[in-house]
Amino acid sequence: MLCCILHFALLPLRPPLRGDAVPIHRPAYLLSTPTSLHRLAGAASMITLDDEVDEAAMLAASKFPIKPDDLIDRCKEVILAQSGIQDRSMDESIYADDFRFCAPFVGGPTPTSPDDPMPGLPKAEYLNALRGFDLLQGFPDMNNQYHAFRVDPFEPNRVWFQTRAVATHTGPLMGNAATGKRLELPPQAFSMTFNEQGQVTLFNVGYVIDRTVGNTGGLGGAFGFFWGTGNPLPFPECRPFKGSLQLRGLGLLQKALKLLPSKS
């Protein structure tokens, strides 16, 4: 459990002359689609889908007191402040009293009914776990390559962002010697949810977006660092995805059925 917390085209055209109508060149595969295309004002090359929401309008209508740009700044301030967790120099009030930390396999089972408790580690347990181990000792040059910060138009108190972490294993890792291996983790999605006082109420981390990217077996968070250095944790969730026996059996059955002679 401790380790799980740690880391978390278009053909060239002549420039349109003044007075010309700017044509929209649509790929052939779009010509037969039922979805209508709408040109956005001031962006003739942009396409708006029928069921695409107007994010700007939704955010403008939000009643949450912290505006999107300020909320993104607040999220980045929290990221910076978290560097003081280990030496306890961080002001712990950046987290609300009802703070929860949640990752794909951390914090309890996914709720399946309204009466189920929400998953997540409480504030004290989260901080104690991080202070018990420092992943940066093993990877001092870690670069999370943060990007794509944006406020969720459906939850205007939530900031989403992504990482594509790279790091070199040059220090000890859970008692294991450095391997010198350069790791590239897959792209991962993170989010912070805030209350009206600007405190974090929920920190979601390590949701892999594309498990085919990188060299850690499609694993994100601490799982990727451990598996990528040859120190996998002894749980199925901490290893590259293979699927259950039932799922793999279904795949074999489908292949076997394809070998049967077709009925003519």
XYZ file of N, CA and C in Angstrom:
792
model
N 0.825 -1.201 0.000
C 0.000 0.000 0.000
C 0.854 1.242 0.000
N 1.927 1.234 0.772
C 2.792 2.405 0.853
C 3.343 2.763 -0.511
N 3.827 1.764 -1.241
C 4.462 2.037 -2.518
C 3.465 2.586 -3.522
N 2.190 2.180 -3.370
C 1.185 2.604 -4.322
C 0.935 4.094 -4.225
N 1.214 4.686 -3.084
C 0.888 6.080 -2.848
C 1.945 6.992 -3.435
N 3.173 6.452 -3.642
C 4.330 7.316 -3.780
C 4.332 8.154 -5.072
N 3.697 7.838 -5.807
C 3.888 8.666 -6.983
C 2.576 9.049 -7.707
N 3.184 8.435 -7.405
C 2.108 8.786 -8.120
C 2.703 9.286 -9.394
N -2.968 16.000 -44.710
C -3.719 16.282 -43.947
C -4.566 16.981 -44.863
N -4.606 18.208 -44.503
C -5.256 19.088 -45.475
C -4.288 19.432 -46.601
N -4.798 19.500 -47.863
C -3.933 19.847 -48.978
C -3.548 21.315 -48.879
N -2.340 21.663 -49.324
C -1.942 23.075 -49.279
C -2.791 23.899 -50.223
N -3.268 25.040 -49.759
C -4.104 25.920 -50.549
C -3.459 27.289 -50.614
N -3.816 28.066 -51.618
C -3.340 29.445 -51.655
C -3.991 30.203 -50.519
N -3.368 31.229 -49.941
C -4.006 32.035 -48.908
C -5.279 32.647 -49.463
N -6.391 32.634 -48.718
C -7.635 33.191 -49.240
C -7.501 34.681 -49.486
N -8.026 35.121 -50.602
C -8.026 36.527 -50.911
C -9.135 37.224 -50.147
N -8.986 38.517 -49.971
C -10.000 39.284 -49.255
C -11.344 39.124 -49.961
N -12.334 38.799 -49.204
C -13.668 38.615 -49.765
C -13.974 37.177 -50.105
N -12.943 36.328 -50.152
C -13.191 34.905 -50.416
C -13.919 34.265 -49.252
N -14.734 33.291 -49.545
C -15.281 32.422 -48.506
C -14.235 31.355 -48.232
N -13.866 31.187 -46.981
C -12.830 30.209 -46.643
C -13.443 28.823 -46.671
N -12.980 27.942 -47.561
C -13.590 26.611 -47.661
C -13.170 25.723 -46.511
N -14.046 24.827 -46.114
C -13.710 23.794 -45.137
C -13.525 22.494 -45.900
N -12.308 21.967 -45.907
C -12.017 20.723 -46.613
C -12.187 19.568 -45.653
N -13.136 18.714 -45.948
C -13.461 17.619 -45.042
C -12.932 16.320 -45.600
N -12.267 15.508 -44.762
C -11.829 14.192 -45.222
C -13.010 13.364 -45.703
N -12.725 12.443 -46.614
C -13.808 11.651 -47.206
C -14.616 10.898 -46.160
N -13.950 10.442 -45.103
C -14.675 9.655 -44.117
C -15.674 10.486 -43.339
N -15.537 11.826 -43.397
C -16.492 12.676 -42.706
C -17.709 12.993 -43.557
N -17.584 12.806 -44.871
C -18.657 13.229 -45.751
C -19.927 12.427 -45.553
N -19.780 11.198 -45.067
C -20.954 10.348 -44.895
C -21.423 10.258 -43.458
N -20.807 11.015 -42.560
C -21.202 10.920 -41.167
C -22.434 11.759 -40.907
N -23.324 11.312 -39.993
C -24.534 12.069 -39.709
C -24.281 13.302 -38.860
N -23.116 13.376 -38.225
C -22.832 14.505 -37.349
C -22.596 15.763 -38.173
N -23.338 16.813 -37.875
C -23.146 18.066 -38.597
C -21.909 18.769 -38.084
N -21.302 19.590 -38.953
C -20.096 20.310 -38.610
C -20.428 21.794 -38.520
N -19.935 22.432 -37.467
C -20.193 23.849 -37.267
C -18.868 24.569 -37.171
N -18.724 25.664 -37.936
C -17.525 26.445 -37.892
C -17.560 27.364 -36.675
N -16.492 27.333 -35.879
C -16.408 28.209 -34.725
C -15.986 29.600 -35.167
N -16.549 30.599 -34.528
C -16.225 31.975 -34.867
C -14.732 32.215 -34.675
N -14.101 32.782 -35.727
C -12.689 33.115 -35.626
C -11.758 31.933 -35.748
N -12.301 30.744 -36.011
C -11.460 29.555 -36.149
C -12.071 28.656 -37.210
N -11.872 29.028 -38.470
C -12.561 28.361 -39.566
C -12.199 26.894 -39.678
N -11.033 26.503 -39.184
C -10.618 25.117 -39.337
C -11.089 24.219 -38.208
N -11.742 24.801 -37.191
C -12.187 24.019 -36.053
C -13.543 23.379 -36.329
N -13.731 22.205 -35.794
C -14.985 21.471 -35.947
C -15.652 21.352 -34.588
N -16.950 21.589 -34.551
C -17.723 21.399 -33.326
C -18.720 20.273 -33.558
N -18.692 19.270 -32.708
C -19.607 18.143 -32.818
C -20.963 18.497 -32.235
N -21.998 17.805 -32.716
C -23.344 18.061 -32.210
C -23.439 17.869 -30.711
N -22.732 16.867 -30.190
C -22.821 16.580 -28.760
C -21.572 17.043 -28.013
N -20.879 18.044 -28.548
C -19.729 18.631 -27.868
C -20.194 19.807 -27.009
N -19.786 19.799 -25.751
C -20.235 20.851 -24.848
C -19.438 22.137 -25.079
N -20.023 23.245 -24.697
C -19.357 24.541 -24.753
C -18.668 24.751 -23.411
N -17.405 24.354 -23.341
C -16.684 24.393 -22.069
C -16.569 25.811 -21.525
N -16.273 26.750 -22.400
C -16.114 28.130 -21.947
C -17.403 28.657 -21.331
N -18.526 28.340 -21.954
C -19.814 28.805 -21.427
C -20.139 28.138 -20.098
N -19.817 26.864 -19.985
C -20.082 26.146 -18.739
C -19.249 26.724 -17.598
N -17.978 26.994 -17.878
C -17.110 27.549 -16.832
C -17.518 28.978 -16.477
N -17.950 29.721 -17.486
C -18.389 31.097 -17.226
C -19.635 31.130 -16.347
N -20.462 30.094 -16.452
C -21.697 30.032 -15.674
C -21.484 29.420 -14.286
N -20.269 28.980 -14.007
C -19.999 28.327 -12.717
C -20.170 29.294 -11.551
N -20.673 28.781 -10.454
C -20.843 29.563 -9.226
C -19.692 29.337 -8.251
N -18.738 28.478 -8.632
C -17.601 28.236 -7.739
C -16.786 29.517 -7.628
N -16.458 29.955 -6.405
C -15.852 31.286 -6.238
C -14.439 31.439 -6.785
N -13.706 30.339 -6.943
C -12.335 30.436 -7.459
C -12.378 30.247 -8.977
N -11.940 31.249 -9.699
C -12.001 31.213 -11.148
C -11.002 30.203 -11.715
N -11.264 29.698 -12.936
C -10.426 28.625 -13.501
C -8.928 28.893 -13.483
N -8.492 30.074 -13.955
C -7.049 30.339 -13.981
C -6.455 30.347 -12.576
N -7.188 30.911 -11.634
C -6.703 30.944 -10.247
C -6.680 29.547 -9.646
N -7.646 28.718 -10.034
C -7.694 27.358 -9.495
C -6.531 26.526 -10.029
N -6.193 26.723 -11.296
C -5.037 26.028 -11.860
C -3.766 26.466 -11.141
N -3.645 27.769 -10.861
C -2.493 28.245 -10.097
C -2.458 27.615 -8.711
N -3.629 27.493 -8.095
C -3.690 26.885 -6.760
C -3.230 25.433 -6.818
N -3.627 24.716 -7.840
C -3.194 23.327 -8.016
C -1.677 23.246 -8.131
N -1.084 24.145 -8.884
C 0.366 24.145 -9.048
C 1.068 24.525 -7.742
N 0.439 25.422 -6.975
C 1.000 25.769 -5.671
C 1.043 24.554 -4.753
N 0.000 23.727 -4.811
C -0.026 22.520 -3.990
C 1.070 21.559 -4.431
N 1.254 21.404 -5.733
C 2.315 20.530 -6.236
C 3.671 20.989 -5.716
N 3.909 22.285 -5.767
C 5.169 22.822 -5.259
C 5.296 22.610 -3.749
N 4.207 22.846 -3.023
C 4.251 22.734 -1.563
C 4.533 21.311 -1.115
N 4.116 20.327 -1.912
C 4.271 18.931 -1.507
C 5.728 18.495 -1.435
N 6.631 19.303 -1.974
C 8.054 18.970 -1.833
C 8.502 19.083 -0.381
N 7.673 19.717 0.453
C 8.001 19.840 1.862
C 7.354 18.800 2.752
N 6.813 17.756 2.155
C 6.183 16.702 2.969
C 7.233 15.955 3.782
N 8.344 15.602 3.135
C 9.342 14.769 3.802
C 9.935 15.445 5.031
N 10.283 16.727 4.910
C 10.923 17.404 6.042
C 9.921 18.143 6.932
N 8.638 17.940 6.646
C 7.537 18.514 7.440
C 7.502 20.046 7.405
N 8.099 20.630 6.375
C 8.048 22.083 6.248
C 6.765 22.548 5.566
N 6.001 21.620 5.020
C 4.776 21.960 4.315
C 3.666 22.329 5.292
N 2.867 23.309 4.926
C 1.685 23.670 5.697
C 0.582 22.660 5.376
N 0.272 21.789 6.317
C -0.675 20.711 6.061
C -2.104 21.204 5.843
N -2.340 22.485 6.099
C -3.690 23.005 5.894
C -4.036 23.168 4.415
N -3.064 22.901 3.513
C -3.424 22.919 2.093
C -4.404 21.790 1.793
N -4.427 20.778 2.667
C -5.391 19.693 2.555
C -6.540 19.942 3.528
N -7.762 19.741 3.075
C -8.926 19.897 3.942
C -8.955 18.777 4.976
N -9.701 18.964 6.034
C -9.818 17.934 7.070
C -10.445 16.661 6.518
N -11.313 16.805 5.506
C -11.963 15.631 4.916
C -11.246 15.165 3.647
N -9.971 15.511 3.528
C -9.160 15.141 2.365
C -9.136 13.630 2.155
N -9.135 13.242 0.861
C -8.972 11.830 0.490
C -7.936 11.730 -0.624
N -7.117 10.677 -0.549
C -6.151 10.367 -1.599
C -6.600 9.079 -2.271
N -6.707 9.103 -3.587
C -7.223 7.925 -4.287
C -6.402 7.658 -5.536
N -6.120 6.383 -5.795
C -5.417 5.935 -6.990
C -6.127 4.689 -7.509
N -5.776 4.218 -8.711
C -6.505 3.086 -9.286
C -6.666 1.887 -8.347
N -5.619 1.566 -7.564
C -5.696 0.407 -6.679
C -5.404 0.772 -5.230
N -5.626 2.021 -4.879
C -5.344 2.494 -3.526
C -6.568 3.203 -2.966
N -6.863 2.930 -1.712
C -7.933 3.664 -1.051
C -9.214 2.893 -0.852
N -9.239 1.628 -1.239
C -10.438 0.837 -1.034
C -11.163 0.541 -2.332
N -12.173 -0.323 -2.280
C -12.889 -0.735 -3.492
C -13.696 0.398 -4.105
N -13.905 0.280 -5.392
C -14.733 1.247 -6.108
C -16.184 1.104 -5.662
N -16.854 2.194 -5.302
C -18.245 2.086 -4.871
C -19.142 1.624 -6.011
N -20.051 0.734 -5.685
C -20.988 0.220 -6.692
C -22.433 0.527 -6.344
N -22.650 1.198 -5.222
C -24.002 1.601 -4.837
C -23.905 2.896 -4.043
N -25.000 3.647 -3.954
C -24.953 4.931 -3.234
C -24.562 4.804 -1.765
N -24.759 3.633 -1.190
C -24.446 3.457 0.225
C -22.992 3.075 0.483
N -22.241 2.769 -0.569
C -20.840 2.369 -0.399
C -19.987 3.577 -0.031
N -19.004 3.402 0.844
C -18.114 4.520 1.189
C -17.252 4.906 0.001
N -16.904 6.184 -0.074
C -16.018 6.640 -1.135
C -14.594 6.179 -0.824
N -13.862 5.707 -1.827
C -12.495 5.244 -1.580
C -11.549 6.407 -1.331
N -10.470 6.115 -0.642
C -9.451 7.131 -0.433
C -8.827 7.064 0.939
N -7.536 7.370 1.000
C -6.834 7.436 2.268
C -7.071 8.800 2.909
N -7.322 8.842 4.200
C -7.492 10.137 4.866
C -6.170 10.883 4.964
N -6.254 12.136 5.317
C -5.111 13.046 5.328
C -3.931 12.509 6.135
N -4.143 12.113 7.384
C -3.040 11.677 8.244
C -2.366 10.433 7.683
N -3.160 9.482 7.214
C -2.591 8.238 6.678
C -1.788 8.507 5.412
N -2.279 9.389 4.594
C -1.577 9.762 3.361
C -0.217 10.392 3.670
N -0.195 11.349 4.569
C 1.051 12.040 4.900
C 2.047 11.102 5.578
N 1.569 10.258 6.471
C 2.461 9.321 7.152
C 3.098 8.345 6.166
N 2.314 7.900 5.192
C 2.842 6.963 4.205
C 3.941 7.619 3.370
N 3.710 8.851 2.944
C 4.716 9.536 2.136
C 5.990 9.813 2.929
N 5.830 10.085 4.208
C 7.007 10.379 5.025
C 7.799 9.124 5.380
N 7.205 7.963 5.135
C 7.899 6.718 5.430
C 8.796 6.248 4.308
N 8.739 6.925 3.159
C 9.548 6.471 2.022
C 9.654 7.609 1.011
N 10.834 7.782 0.436
C 11.067 8.861 -0.521
C 11.526 8.257 -1.840
N 10.650 8.272 -2.832
C 10.968 7.695 -4.131
C 12.098 8.455 -4.819
N 12.261 9.724 -4.469
C 13.310 10.524 -5.103
C 14.717 10.054 -4.734
N 14.845 9.299 -3.655
C 16.161 8.746 -3.335
C 16.637 7.803 -4.431
N 15.718 7.074 -4.995
C 16.069 6.148 -6.071
C 16.134 6.808 -7.428
N 15.390 7.916 -7.572
C 15.298 8.590 -8.870
C 15.460 10.102 -8.667
N 16.661 10.559 -8.319
C 16.840 11.981 -7.997
C 16.620 12.929 -9.177
N 16.690 12.414 -10.404
C 16.504 13.291 -11.564
C 15.082 13.212 -12.119
N 14.148 12.706 -11.333
C 12.789 12.516 -11.819
C 12.202 13.816 -12.381
N 11.623 13.700 -13.555
C 10.953 14.828 -14.205
C 9.551 14.377 -14.595
N 8.552 14.927 -13.931
C 7.175 14.501 -14.189
C 6.619 15.022 -15.509
N 7.235 16.039 -16.072
C 6.768 16.626 -17.331
C 5.263 16.916 -17.283
N 4.880 17.725 -16.311
C 3.476 18.105 -16.156
C 2.984 18.854 -17.391
N 1.725 18.650 -17.741
C 1.128 19.373 -18.851
C -0.395 19.220 -18.814
N -1.044 19.932 -19.709
C -2.501 19.827 -19.906
C -3.304 20.139 -18.646
N -2.935 21.207 -17.961
C -3.727 21.650 -16.816
C -5.019 22.295 -17.329
N -6.158 21.866 -16.792
C -7.434 22.464 -17.184
C -8.471 22.207 -16.104
N -9.450 23.086 -16.026
C -10.538 22.941 -15.058
C -11.664 22.156 -15.713
N -12.212 21.241 -14.979
C -13.294 20.389 -15.466
C -14.580 21.215 -15.591
N -15.164 21.341 -16.776
C -16.390 22.143 -16.904
C -17.581 21.530 -16.177
N -17.538 20.225 -15.923
C -18.625 19.570 -15.202
C -18.456 19.679 -13.690
N -17.204 19.766 -13.259
C -16.889 19.955 -11.841
C -15.923 21.142 -11.753
N -16.429 22.356 -11.730
C -15.558 23.538 -11.820
C -14.657 23.757 -10.614
N -14.730 22.866 -9.627
C -13.791 22.920 -8.499
C -12.704 21.857 -8.635
N -12.561 21.323 -9.845
C -11.602 20.238 -10.072
C -10.637 20.602 -11.197
N -9.344 20.395 -10.943
C -8.303 20.634 -11.947
C -7.732 19.296 -12.390
N -7.736 19.090 -13.687
C -7.114 17.904 -14.264
C -5.751 18.289 -14.838
N -4.810 17.350 -14.780
C -3.524 17.547 -15.440
C -2.927 16.187 -15.748
N -1.885 16.194 -16.552
C -1.258 14.944 -16.988
C 0.246 14.986 -16.769
N 0.848 13.808 -16.768
C 2.296 13.689 -16.674
C 2.790 12.661 -17.690
N 4.049 12.810 -18.054
C 4.769 11.776 -18.816
C 6.151 11.687 -18.181
N 6.203 11.089 -17.017
C 7.395 11.082 -16.172
C 8.553 10.310 -16.805
N 9.749 10.853 -16.616
C 10.987 10.170 -16.982
C 11.915 10.252 -15.773
N 12.725 9.222 -15.576
C 13.614 9.192 -14.416
C 14.681 8.131 -14.617
N 15.839 8.341 -13.963
C 16.936 7.384 -14.033
C 17.166 6.783 -12.655
N 17.268 5.460 -12.601
C 17.438 4.760 -11.325
C 18.909 4.797 -10.924
N 19.279 5.846 -10.186
C 20.678 6.020 -9.777
C 20.884 5.929 -8.269
N 19.825 5.627 -7.527
C 19.939 5.526 -6.082
C 19.258 4.270 -5.568
N 19.386 3.974 -4.269
C 18.769 2.768 -3.709
C 17.247 2.835 -3.759
N 16.631 1.691 -3.984
C 15.174 1.601 -4.062
C 14.719 0.422 -3.207
N 14.158 0.720 -2.060
C 13.666 -0.309 -1.142
C 14.735 -1.366 -0.870
N 15.954 -0.919 -0.631
C 17.036 -1.842 -0.321
C 17.721 -2.444 -1.524
N 17.285 -2.115 -2.725
C 17.882 -2.654 -3.937
C 18.827 -1.626 -4.561
N 19.917 -2.110 -5.119
C 20.933 -1.223 -5.692
C 20.438 -0.566 -6.965
N 21.043 0.557 -7.296
C 20.696 1.285 -8.511
C 21.034 0.449 -9.740
N 20.197 0.554 -10.756
C 20.411 -0.174 -12.008
C 20.890 0.745 -13.125
N 20.752 2.051 -12.941
C 21.108 2.988 -13.993
C 20.111 3.035 -15.125
N 19.005 2.338 -14.977
C 18.030 2.272 -16.065
C 17.248 3.569 -16.171
N 17.064 4.004 -17.394
C 16.264 5.192 -17.683
C 14.817 4.761 -17.933
N 13.907 5.257 -17.127
C 12.500 4.878 -17.237
C 11.686 5.957 -17.917
N 10.755 5.522 -18.731
C 9.765 6.399 -19.345
C 8.393 5.827 -19.008
N 7.668 6.522 -18.155
C 6.353 6.045 -17.746
C 5.292 6.455 -18.766
N 4.198 5.734 -18.819
C 3.134 6.093 -19.764
C 2.455 7.393 -19.340
N 1.734 8.038 -20.230
C 0.986 9.234 -19.843
C -0.056 8.883 -18.788
N -0.149 9.748 -17.780
C -1.070 9.500 -16.675
C -1.911 10.742 -16.389
N -3.138 10.500 -15.954
C -4.044 11.586 -15.593
C -4.108 11.723 -14.080
N -4.131 12.971 -13.616
C -4.230 13.313 -12.203
C -5.329 14.374 -12.055
N -5.849 14.510 -10.844
C -6.754 15.633 -10.597
C -6.723 16.010 -9.127
N -6.986 17.291 -8.877
C -7.179 17.807 -7.520
C -8.534 18.491 -7.468
N -9.300 18.157 -6.448
C -10.594 18.794 -6.215
C -10.467 19.698 -4.990
N -11.038 20.887 -5.072
C -10.857 21.906 -4.035
C -12.192 22.329 -3.424
N -12.123 22.772 -2.166
C -13.287 23.412 -1.568
C -13.206 24.921 -1.809
N -14.190 25.656 -1.337
C -14.242 27.091 -1.621
C -13.127 27.864 -0.934
N -12.472 27.252 0.045
C -11.341 27.898 0.735
C -10.016 27.606 0.028
N -10.049 26.855 -1.068
C -8.836 26.544 -1.800
C -8.053 25.386 -1.232
N -8.680 24.584 -0.368
C -8.024 23.395 0.180
C -8.354 22.177 -0.679
N -7.387 21.270 -0.778
C -7.602 20.047 -1.556
C -8.487 19.092 -0.772
N -9.558 18.645 -1.387
C -10.443 17.668 -0.752
C -10.251 16.269 -1.326
N -9.755 16.192 -2.570
C -9.539 14.896 -3.210
C -8.354 15.002 -4.150
N -7.425 14.060 -4.003
C -6.259 13.989 -4.881
C -6.295 12.635 -5.565
N -6.573 12.637 -6.868
C -6.602 11.419 -7.669
C -5.323 11.340 -8.474
N -4.640 10.201 -8.461
C -3.339 10.112 -9.123
C -3.182 8.822 -9.913
N -2.319 8.880 -10.931
C -1.783 7.684 -11.562
C -2.713 6.881 -12.436
N -3.633 7.549 -13.152
C -4.530 6.811 -14.050
C -3.911 6.792 -15.446
N -3.406 5.618 -15.841
C -2.699 5.481 -17.112
C -3.676 5.711 -18.264
N -3.253 6.559 -19.205
C -4.082 6.885 -20.357
C -3.791 5.958 -21.534
N -2.518 5.595 -21.719
C -2.135 4.710 -22.815
C -1.057 3.760 -22.313
N -1.423 2.523 -22.065
C -0.486 1.558 -21.485
C 0.530 1.028 -22.484
N 0.440 1.447 -23.748
C 1.422 0.996 -24.741
C 2.629 1.926 -24.825
N 2.601 3.029 -24.077
C 3.682 4.018 -24.139
C 4.690 3.772 -23.018
N 5.963 4.009 -23.301
C 6.981 3.911 -22.264
C 7.597 2.529 -22.153
N 8.393 2.349 -21.078
C 9.089 1.074 -20.891
C 8.864 0.497 -19.490
N 7.691 0.766 -18.915
C 7.378 0.227 -17.585
C 6.195 -0.727 -17.629
N 6.026 -1.380 -18.762
C 4.964 -2.371 -18.867
C 3.566 -1.777 -18.780
N 3.426 -0.527 -19.123
C 2.118 0.107 -19.056
C 1.698 0.497 -17.657
N 2.613 0.372 -16.703
C 2.296 0.673 -15.309
C 2.648 2.117 -14.974
N 1.776 2.759 -14.204
C 2.024 4.107 -13.756
C 2.316 4.146 -12.272
N 2.475 5.359 -11.743
C 2.736 5.521 -10.322
C 3.973 4.759 -9.880
N 4.007 4.390 -8.612
C 5.153 3.658 -8.075
C 5.278 2.271 -8.692
N 4.144 1.696 -9.122
C 4.198 0.373 -9.739
C 5.169 0.374 -10.920
N 5.113 1.443 -11.732
C 5.976 1.520 -12.902
C 7.443 1.592 -12.538
N 7.754 2.345 -11.483
C 9.153 2.473 -11.064
C 9.703 1.138 -10.548
N 8.878 0.417 -9.817
C 9.346 -0.864 -9.277
C 9.488 -1.912 -10.376
N 8.473 -2.076 -11.201
C 8.548 -3.084 -12.257
C 9.641 -2.721 -13.259
N 9.754 -1.451 -13.592
C 10.723 -1.034 -14.596
C 12.165 -1.234 -14.190
N 12.426 -1.365 -12.895
C 13.795 -1.594 -12.424
C 14.025 -3.043 -12.011
N 13.088 -3.905 -12.349
C 13.245 -5.319 -12.019
C 12.910 -5.659 -10.595
N 12.118 -4.801 -9.942
C 11.720 -5.046 -8.557
C 10.190 -5.035 -8.425
N 9.494 -5.895 -9.183
C 8.028 -5.850 -9.167
C 7.457 -6.237 -7.810
N 6.371 -5.594 -7.445
C 5.684 -5.962 -6.209
C 4.856 -7.216 -6.442
N 4.640 -8.019 -5.407
C 4.032 -9.351 -5.591
C 2.504 -9.330 -5.656
N 1.958 -8.481 -6.501
C 0.507 -8.422 -6.678
C 0.202 -8.315 -8.168
N -0.890 -8.905 -8.632
C -1.223 -8.808 -10.063
C -1.377 -7.370 -10.534
N -1.915 -6.509 -9.671
C -2.123 -5.111 -10.062
C -0.822 -4.356 -10.271
N 0.282 -4.914 -9.727
C 1.581 -4.252 -9.807
C 2.428 -4.787 -10.956
N 1.818 -5.509 -11.849
C 2.531 -6.085 -12.982
C 1.797 -5.750 -14.280
N 2.471 -5.855 -15.406
C 1.798 -5.543 -16.669
C 0.525 -6.365 -16.854
N -0.462 -5.747 -17.461
C -1.768 -6.382 -17.630
C -1.693 -7.612 -18.522
N -2.256 -8.703 -18.041
C -2.393 -9.924 -18.824
C -3.836 -10.394 -18.888
N -4.624 -9.988 -17.940
C -6.005 -10.437 -17.922
C -6.177 -11.666 -17.067
N -7.383 -11.844 -16.568
C -7.685 -13.000 -15.734
C -7.674 -14.277 -16.569
N -7.637 -15.396 -15.874
C -7.704 -16.683 -16.577
C -8.982 -16.792 -17.385
N -10.077 -16.273 -16.821
C -11.350 -16.332 -17.530
C -11.295 -15.527 -18.824
N -10.694 -14.323 -18.746
C -10.623 -13.481 -19.939
C -9.720 -14.088 -20.989
N -8.572 -14.626 -20.540
C -7.673 -15.254 -21.499
C -8.302 -16.514 -22.089
N -9.065 -17.247 -21.282
C -9.755 -18.428 -21.778
C -10.778 -18.076 -22.849
N -11.458 -16.960 -22.647
C -12.426 -16.513 -23.645
C -11.734 -16.194 -24.963
N -10.556 -15.558 -24.864
C -9.805 -15.254 -26.075
C -9.396 -16.514 -26.822
N -8.953 -17.555 -26.088
C -8.580 -18.814 -26.728
C -9.784 -19.486 -27.380
N -10.931 -19.388 -26.701
C -12.147 -19.981 -27.257
C -12.535 -19.302 -28.563
N -12.408 -17.999 -28.612
C -12.741 -17.267 -29.832
C -11.818 -17.661 -30.973
N -10.516 -17.836 -30.650
C -9.584 -18.269 -31.690
C -9.912 -19.673 -32.188
N -10.293 -20.545 -31.243
C -10.626 -21.924 -31.622
C -11.857 -21.958 -32.518
N -12.835 -21.120 -32.225
C -14.056 -21.110 -33.022
C -13.784 -20.665 -34.446
N -12.785 -19.795 -34.624
C -12.450 -19.328 -35.960
C -11.826 -20.432 -36.819
N -11.272 -21.466 -36.139
C -10.645 -22.572 -36.859
C -11.655 -23.592 -37.349
N -12.865 -23.520 -36.813
C -13.898 -24.479 -37.211
C -14.354 -24.170 -38.629
N -14.677 -25.222 -39.404
C -15.167 -24.981 -40.779
C -16.479 -24.209 -40.743
N -16.602 -23.226 -41.621
C -17.831 -22.435 -41.673
C -18.936 -23.239 -42.327
N -20.153 -22.952 -41.877
C -21.314 -23.623 -42.465
C -21.683 -22.948 -43.779
N -21.751 -23.750 -44.834
C -22.086 -23.166 -46.128
C -23.556 -23.396 -46.453
